[in-house]
XYZ file of C-alpha atoms in Angstrom:
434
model
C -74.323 16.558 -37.536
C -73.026 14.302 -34.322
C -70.853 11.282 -35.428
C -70.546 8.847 -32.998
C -67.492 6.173 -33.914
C -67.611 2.748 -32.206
C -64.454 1.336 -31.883
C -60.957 3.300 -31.466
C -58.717 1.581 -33.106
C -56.907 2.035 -36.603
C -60.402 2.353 -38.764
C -62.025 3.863 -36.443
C -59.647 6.390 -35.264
C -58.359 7.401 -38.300
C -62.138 8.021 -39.813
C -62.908 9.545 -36.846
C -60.506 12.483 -36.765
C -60.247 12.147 -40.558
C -64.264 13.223 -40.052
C -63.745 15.531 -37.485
C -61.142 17.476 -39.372
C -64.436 18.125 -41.946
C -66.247 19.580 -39.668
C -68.175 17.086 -37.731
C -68.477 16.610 -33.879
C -67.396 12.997 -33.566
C -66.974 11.058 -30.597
C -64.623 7.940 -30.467
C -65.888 5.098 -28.046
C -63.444 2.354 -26.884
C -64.150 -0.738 -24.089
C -60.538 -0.367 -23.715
C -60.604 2.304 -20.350
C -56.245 2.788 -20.781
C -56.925 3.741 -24.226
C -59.279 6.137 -24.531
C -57.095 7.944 -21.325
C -54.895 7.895 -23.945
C -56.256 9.506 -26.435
C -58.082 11.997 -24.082
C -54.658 13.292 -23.286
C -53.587 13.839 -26.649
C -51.686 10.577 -27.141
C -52.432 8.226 -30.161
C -51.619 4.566 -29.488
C -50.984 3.472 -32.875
C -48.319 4.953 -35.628
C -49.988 6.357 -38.272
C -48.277 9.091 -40.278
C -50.159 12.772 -39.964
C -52.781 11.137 -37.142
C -51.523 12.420 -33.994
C -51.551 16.114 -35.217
C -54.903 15.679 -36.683
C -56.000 14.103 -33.267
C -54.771 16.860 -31.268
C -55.678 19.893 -33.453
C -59.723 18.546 -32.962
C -59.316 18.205 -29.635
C -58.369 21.318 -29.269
C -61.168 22.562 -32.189
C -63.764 20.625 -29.542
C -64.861 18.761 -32.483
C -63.028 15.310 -31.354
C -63.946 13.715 -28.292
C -63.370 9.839 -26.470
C -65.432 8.113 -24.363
C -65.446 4.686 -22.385
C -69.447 3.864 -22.959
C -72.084 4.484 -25.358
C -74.522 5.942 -22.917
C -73.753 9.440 -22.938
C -73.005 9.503 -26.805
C -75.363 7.813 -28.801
C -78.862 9.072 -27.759
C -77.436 12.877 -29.406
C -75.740 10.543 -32.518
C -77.196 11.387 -36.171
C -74.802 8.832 -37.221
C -73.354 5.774 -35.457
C -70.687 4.016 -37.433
C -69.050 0.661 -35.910
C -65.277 0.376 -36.749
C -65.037 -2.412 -34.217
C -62.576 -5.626 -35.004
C -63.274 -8.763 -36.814
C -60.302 -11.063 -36.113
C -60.096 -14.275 -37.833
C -61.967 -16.665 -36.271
C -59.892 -19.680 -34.335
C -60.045 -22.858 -36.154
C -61.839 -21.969 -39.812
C -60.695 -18.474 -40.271
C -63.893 -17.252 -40.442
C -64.653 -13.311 -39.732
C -65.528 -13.346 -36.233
C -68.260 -10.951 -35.987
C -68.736 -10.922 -31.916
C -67.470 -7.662 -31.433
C -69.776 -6.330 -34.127
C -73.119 -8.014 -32.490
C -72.339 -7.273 -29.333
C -71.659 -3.146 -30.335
C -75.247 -3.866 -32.226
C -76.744 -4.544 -28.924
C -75.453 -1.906 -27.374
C -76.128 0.777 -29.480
C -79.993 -0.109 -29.859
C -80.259 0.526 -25.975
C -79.056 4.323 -26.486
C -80.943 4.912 -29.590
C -83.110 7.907 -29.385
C -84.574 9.635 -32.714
C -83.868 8.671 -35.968
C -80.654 7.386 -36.450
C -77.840 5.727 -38.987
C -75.878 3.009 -38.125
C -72.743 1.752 -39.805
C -71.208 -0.975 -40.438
C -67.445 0.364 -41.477
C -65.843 -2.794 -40.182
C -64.869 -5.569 -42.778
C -67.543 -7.829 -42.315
C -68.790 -10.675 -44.521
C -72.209 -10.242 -46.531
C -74.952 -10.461 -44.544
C -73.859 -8.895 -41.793
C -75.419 -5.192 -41.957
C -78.764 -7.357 -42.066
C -78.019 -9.179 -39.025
C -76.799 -6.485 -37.216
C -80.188 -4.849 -38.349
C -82.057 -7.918 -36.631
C -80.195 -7.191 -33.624
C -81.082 -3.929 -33.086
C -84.895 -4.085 -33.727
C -84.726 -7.135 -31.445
C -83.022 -5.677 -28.928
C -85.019 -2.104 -29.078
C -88.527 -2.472 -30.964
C -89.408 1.261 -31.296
C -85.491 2.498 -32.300
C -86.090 4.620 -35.726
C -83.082 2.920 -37.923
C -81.198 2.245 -41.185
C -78.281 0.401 -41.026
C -75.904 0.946 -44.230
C -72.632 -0.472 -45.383
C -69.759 1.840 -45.639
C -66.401 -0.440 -45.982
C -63.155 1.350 -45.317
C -59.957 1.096 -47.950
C -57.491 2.455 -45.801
C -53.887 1.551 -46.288
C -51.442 2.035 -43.653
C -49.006 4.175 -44.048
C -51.051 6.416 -45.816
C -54.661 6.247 -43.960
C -55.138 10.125 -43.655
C -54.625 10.932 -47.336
C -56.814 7.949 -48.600
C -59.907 8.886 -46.329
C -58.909 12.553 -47.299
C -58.356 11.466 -51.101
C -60.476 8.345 -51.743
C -60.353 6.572 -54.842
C -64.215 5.759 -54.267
C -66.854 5.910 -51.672
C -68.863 2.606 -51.360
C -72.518 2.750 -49.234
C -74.477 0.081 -49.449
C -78.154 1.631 -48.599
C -81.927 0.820 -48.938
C -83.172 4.368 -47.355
C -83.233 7.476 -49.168
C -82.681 9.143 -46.080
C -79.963 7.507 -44.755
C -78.229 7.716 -48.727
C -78.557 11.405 -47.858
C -77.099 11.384 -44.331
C -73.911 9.822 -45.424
C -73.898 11.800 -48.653
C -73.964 14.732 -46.402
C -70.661 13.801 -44.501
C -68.530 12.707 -47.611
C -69.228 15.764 -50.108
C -67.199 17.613 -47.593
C -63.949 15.301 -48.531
C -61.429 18.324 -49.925
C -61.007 15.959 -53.608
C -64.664 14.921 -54.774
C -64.575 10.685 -55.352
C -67.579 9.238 -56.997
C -69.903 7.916 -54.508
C -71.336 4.027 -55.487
C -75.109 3.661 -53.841
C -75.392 -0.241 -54.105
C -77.472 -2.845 -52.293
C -75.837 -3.852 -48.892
C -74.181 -7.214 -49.896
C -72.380 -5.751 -52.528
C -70.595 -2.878 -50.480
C -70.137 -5.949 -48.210
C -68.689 -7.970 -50.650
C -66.577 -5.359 -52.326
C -64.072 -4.930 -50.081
C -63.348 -8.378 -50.005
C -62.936 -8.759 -53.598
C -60.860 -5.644 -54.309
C -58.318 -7.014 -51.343
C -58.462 -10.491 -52.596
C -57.463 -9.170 -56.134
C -54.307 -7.448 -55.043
C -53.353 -9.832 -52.785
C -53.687 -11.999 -56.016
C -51.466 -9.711 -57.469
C -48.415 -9.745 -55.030
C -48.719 -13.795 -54.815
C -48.574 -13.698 -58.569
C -45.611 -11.689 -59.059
C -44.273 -13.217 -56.188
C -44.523 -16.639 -58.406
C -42.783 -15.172 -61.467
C -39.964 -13.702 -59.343
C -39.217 -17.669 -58.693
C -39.264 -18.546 -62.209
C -37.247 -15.231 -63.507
C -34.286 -17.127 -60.780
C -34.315 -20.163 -62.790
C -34.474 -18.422 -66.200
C -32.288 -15.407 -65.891
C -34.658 -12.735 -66.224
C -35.173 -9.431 -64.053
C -38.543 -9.546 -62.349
C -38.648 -5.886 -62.224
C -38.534 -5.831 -65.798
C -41.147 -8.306 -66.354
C -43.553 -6.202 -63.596
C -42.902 -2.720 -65.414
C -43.634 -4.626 -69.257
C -46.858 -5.682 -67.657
C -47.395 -2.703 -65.319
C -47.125 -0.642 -69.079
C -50.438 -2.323 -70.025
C -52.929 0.196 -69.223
C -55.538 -2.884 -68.083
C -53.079 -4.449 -65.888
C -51.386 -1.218 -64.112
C -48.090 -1.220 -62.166
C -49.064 -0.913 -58.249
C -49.024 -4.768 -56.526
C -46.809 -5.635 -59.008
C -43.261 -5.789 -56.563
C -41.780 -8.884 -55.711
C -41.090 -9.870 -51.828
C -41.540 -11.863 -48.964
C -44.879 -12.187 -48.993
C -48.471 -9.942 -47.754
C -49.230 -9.760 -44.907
C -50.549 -6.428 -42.317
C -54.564 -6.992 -40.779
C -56.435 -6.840 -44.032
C -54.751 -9.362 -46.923
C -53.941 -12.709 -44.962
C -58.158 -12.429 -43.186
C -59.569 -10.674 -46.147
C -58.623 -13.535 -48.357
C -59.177 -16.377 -46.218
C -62.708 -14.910 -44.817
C -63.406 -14.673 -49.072
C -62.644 -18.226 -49.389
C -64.801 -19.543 -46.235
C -68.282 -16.987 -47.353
C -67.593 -18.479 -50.870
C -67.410 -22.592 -48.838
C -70.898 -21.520 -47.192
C -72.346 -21.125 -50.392
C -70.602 -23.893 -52.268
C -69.361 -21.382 -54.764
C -65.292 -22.796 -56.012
C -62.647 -19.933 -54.831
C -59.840 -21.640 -56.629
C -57.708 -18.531 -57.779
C -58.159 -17.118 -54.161
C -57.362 -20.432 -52.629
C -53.880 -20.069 -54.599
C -53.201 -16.572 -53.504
C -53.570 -17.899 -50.231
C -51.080 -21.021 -50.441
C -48.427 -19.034 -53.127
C -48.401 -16.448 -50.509
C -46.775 -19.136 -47.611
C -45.197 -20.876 -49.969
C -43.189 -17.367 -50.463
C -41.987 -17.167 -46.986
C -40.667 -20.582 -46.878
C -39.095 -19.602 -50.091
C -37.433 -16.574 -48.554
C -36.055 -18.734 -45.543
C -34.184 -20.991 -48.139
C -32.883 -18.422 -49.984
C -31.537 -17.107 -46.973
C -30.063 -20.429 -46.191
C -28.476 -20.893 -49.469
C -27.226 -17.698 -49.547
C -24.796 -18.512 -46.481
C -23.610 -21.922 -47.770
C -26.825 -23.868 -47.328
C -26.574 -23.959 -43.074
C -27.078 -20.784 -40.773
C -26.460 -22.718 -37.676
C -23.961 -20.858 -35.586
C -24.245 -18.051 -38.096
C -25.035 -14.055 -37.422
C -28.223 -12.600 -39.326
C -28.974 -9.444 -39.049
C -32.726 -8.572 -40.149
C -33.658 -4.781 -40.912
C -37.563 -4.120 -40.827
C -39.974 -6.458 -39.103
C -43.470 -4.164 -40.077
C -45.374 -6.006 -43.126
C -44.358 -2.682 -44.512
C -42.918 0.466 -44.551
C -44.791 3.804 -42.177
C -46.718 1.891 -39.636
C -45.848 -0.315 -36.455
C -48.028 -3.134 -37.219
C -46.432 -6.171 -37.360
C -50.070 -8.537 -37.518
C -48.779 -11.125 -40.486
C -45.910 -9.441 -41.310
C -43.191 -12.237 -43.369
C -40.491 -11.194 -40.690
C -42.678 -13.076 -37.900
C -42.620 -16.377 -39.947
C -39.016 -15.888 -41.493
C -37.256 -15.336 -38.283
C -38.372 -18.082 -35.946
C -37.608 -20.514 -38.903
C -34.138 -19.134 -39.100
C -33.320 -19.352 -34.993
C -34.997 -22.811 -35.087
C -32.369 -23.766 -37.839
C -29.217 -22.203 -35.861
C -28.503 -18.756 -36.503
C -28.551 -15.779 -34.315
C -30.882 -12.668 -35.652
C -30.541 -9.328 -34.758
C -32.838 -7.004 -36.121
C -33.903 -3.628 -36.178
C -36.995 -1.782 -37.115
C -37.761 2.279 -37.111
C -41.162 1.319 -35.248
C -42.147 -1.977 -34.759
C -39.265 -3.744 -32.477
C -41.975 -3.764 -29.821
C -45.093 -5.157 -31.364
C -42.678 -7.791 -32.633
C -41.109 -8.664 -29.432
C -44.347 -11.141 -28.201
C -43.813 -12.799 -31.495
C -40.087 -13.857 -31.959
C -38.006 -15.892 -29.971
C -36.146 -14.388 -27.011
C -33.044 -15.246 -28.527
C -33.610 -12.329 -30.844
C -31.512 -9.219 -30.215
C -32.760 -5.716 -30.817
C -30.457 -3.349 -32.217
C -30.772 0.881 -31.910
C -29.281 1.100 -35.543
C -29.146 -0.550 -38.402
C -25.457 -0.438 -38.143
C -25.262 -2.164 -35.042
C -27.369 -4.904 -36.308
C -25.106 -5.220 -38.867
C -22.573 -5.780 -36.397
C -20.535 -9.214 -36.940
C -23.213 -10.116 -38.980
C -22.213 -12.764 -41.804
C -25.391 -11.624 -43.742
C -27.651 -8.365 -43.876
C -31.318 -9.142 -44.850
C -33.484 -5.884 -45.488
C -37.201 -7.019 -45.161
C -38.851 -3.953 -44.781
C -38.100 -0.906 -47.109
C -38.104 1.948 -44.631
C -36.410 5.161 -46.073
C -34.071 4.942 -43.960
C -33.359 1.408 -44.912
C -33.004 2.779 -49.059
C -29.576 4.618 -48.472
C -27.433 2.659 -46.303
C -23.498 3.112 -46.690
C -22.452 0.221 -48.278
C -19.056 0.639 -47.196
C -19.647 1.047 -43.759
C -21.852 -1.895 -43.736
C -18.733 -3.467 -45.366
C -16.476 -3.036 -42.581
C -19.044 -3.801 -39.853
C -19.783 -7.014 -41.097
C -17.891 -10.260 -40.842
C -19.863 -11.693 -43.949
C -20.150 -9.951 -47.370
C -23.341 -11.050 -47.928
C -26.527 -8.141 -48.643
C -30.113 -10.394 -49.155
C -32.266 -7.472 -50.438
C -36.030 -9.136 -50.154
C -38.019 -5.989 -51.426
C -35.317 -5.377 -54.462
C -34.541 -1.865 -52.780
C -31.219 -1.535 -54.160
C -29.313 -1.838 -57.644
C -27.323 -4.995 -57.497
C -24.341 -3.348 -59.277
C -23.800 -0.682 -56.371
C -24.195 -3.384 -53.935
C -21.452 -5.584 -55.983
C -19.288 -2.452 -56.733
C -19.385 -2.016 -52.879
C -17.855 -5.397 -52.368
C -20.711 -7.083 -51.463
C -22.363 -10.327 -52.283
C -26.490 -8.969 -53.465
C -29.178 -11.378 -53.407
C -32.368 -10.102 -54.692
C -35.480 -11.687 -55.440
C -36.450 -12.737 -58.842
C -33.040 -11.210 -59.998
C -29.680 -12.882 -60.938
């Protein structure tokens, strides 16, 4: 079977060597000329843990292959999946779906035999239909099925969830396209059940599942503020719920805030198909406004921590990644905490195992990058850790002791145990913890 993969990026990439690595012949395609050289040459543009070896051992297997245009792919593809982007949309935060269309079009032109096409992109419900439309418009004899296939990748740990899936979803109204994809998943090493549904619910599945966790983070997020004013832990409020078999224990750690390129447009894309069809999204609608309302919290608490004014004062900021394992920085709470922080005085220095770069279009210049953590700890009169990076988890306290000129340690992802950060001699602020 001949898997073609529209789109290079982090979906598409990772399912396409993740499909390669099977067994398949898969070719990546990518409008973007500097970086399918790239990835030609062995080089992976994006930091995903385990990717670049399984990039370069297909190349080399001649089972993984990149190309700038469709034409010289497509007419041998069995199966053409688009893993193309859907940003949100400027001004109602709508999925914008032109990239996905305009791939649609595309693909028809090369079409030659019977064919699958894909829509692995997050995309709203409806779309595999239109994108249908489009391609018998566009090419009236093409022999078709398009399918819905969503991805539930999480950064960090893409290979082992395509490799490990909790479930397959494929939305499907052929038997013979059920059977093509069928084909390429019962090779996955760990067998997941497979759900055949219609194609708006494999549409609207992804969507809900990523709208429910970030439901759970903002909710947590909300008790951590109350457990401040109470006097309770909220770690051991999230493991006495996490206990409960029906409510479970992952999405349940208080933070800064979601954010990464799926929570933050998943939820607010949910809440505009929902406005289309005059169908109330209240509890999503929440998610969305607890989850800034977070951030903002985490800038005061910052602020109060040094005396209620950072003006003049040294911050130093370790992690800028929405999380830990990946350089993507796309709503991370670092880009919203920061900027508040320099506009109110202070001078940030921050450090980050990956993503210093990404980040560097998004923060002020006044910013200063540090090589260590250490040396953004330099002079600093507080240490902020926003991103848990292992590296991050087993800092020496006393060292960070004598390189600061503050004492105090603001620990937003409740990392560390407050008594060896106190026994240390320094001042712990944790969230949802006294």
């Amino acid at each position: 079977m001949r898997i073609v993969m529209v789109g290079s990026g982090y979906v598409g990439l990772v399912s396409g060597a993740c499909m390669a690595e099977l067994g398949f012949h898969v070719t990546c395609v990518d409008a973007d000329k500097r970086k399918i050289r790239m990835l030609q040459d062995g080089k992976v543009p994006i930091y995903e843990p385990g990717l670049d070896l399984l990039v370069m051992r297909n190349i080399q297997e001649s089972r993984l292959r990149f190309a700038e245009g469709m034409r010289e792919a497509v007419p041998q593809a069995d199966v053409v999946f688009i893993a193309v982007g859907t940003p949100a949309r400027r001004g109602d935060g709508y999925a914008d779906l032109k990239y996905v269309y305009a791939a649609a079009r595309e693909i028809a032109q090369y079409l030659d035999g019977y064919t699958v096409v894909v829509t692995k992109s997050t995309v709203p419900v409806g779309t595999a239909r239109q994108v249908a439309r489009i391609i018998r418009e566009t090419n009236p004899h093409a022999e078709f099925d398009v399918t819905a296939n969503p991805e539930f990748l999480r950064e960090g740990a893409a290979v082992q969830d395509f490799m490990q899936p909790d479930r397959v979803v494929i939305g499907v109204e052929s038997e013979r396209a059920e059977r093509m994809l069928r084909k390429i998943y019962s090779r996955l090493p760990a067998r997941a059940p497979i759900l055949i549904t219609s194609l708006e619910s494999a549409e609207l599945i992804k969507y809900a599942s990523n709208a429910f966790l970030a439901t759970k983070i903002s909710f947590i997020n909300e008790i951590s503020a109350l457990c401040e004013k109470v006097g309770a832990d909220v770690q051991d409020v999230a493991k006495g719920m996490g206990l409960d078999k029906r409510i479970g224990m992952d999405f349940l750690r208080a933070g800064p805030g979601y954010g990464g390129s799926c929570f933050p447009k998943d939820t607010v894309a949910l809440v505009r198909m929902a406005q289309q069809h005059d169908v109330p999204m209240r509890i999503v609608e929440a998610t969305i406004e607890a989850n800034a309302a977070q951030k903002m919290r985490m800038v005061n608490k910052i602020i109060q921590a040094l005396g209620g004014d950072v003006a003049g004062k040294t911050i130093g900021v370790l992690g800028l990644t929405f999380k830990p394992d990946t350089d993507d920085v796309r709503e991370a709470p670092s880009l919203t905490i920061i900027p508040l922080l320099v506009e109110k005085g202070a001078m940030v220095r921050v450090h980050d195992p990956r993503g210093m770069e990404s980040a560097k279009p998004f923060l002020p210049k006044s910013v200063a990058y540090c090589e260590t953590p250490y040396d953004t700890a330099l002079h600093a009169d507080a240490l902020v850790l926003m991103t848990e990076w292992g590296e991050y988890r087993a800092l020496d306290l006393d060292r960070l002791k004598k390189t600061m000129r503050g004492r105090v340690f603001i620990d937003l992802r409740n990392a560390y145990d407050s008594e060896e950060v106190r026994d240390s001699g320094l001042v712990y602020v944790g969230v949802g913890r006294t």
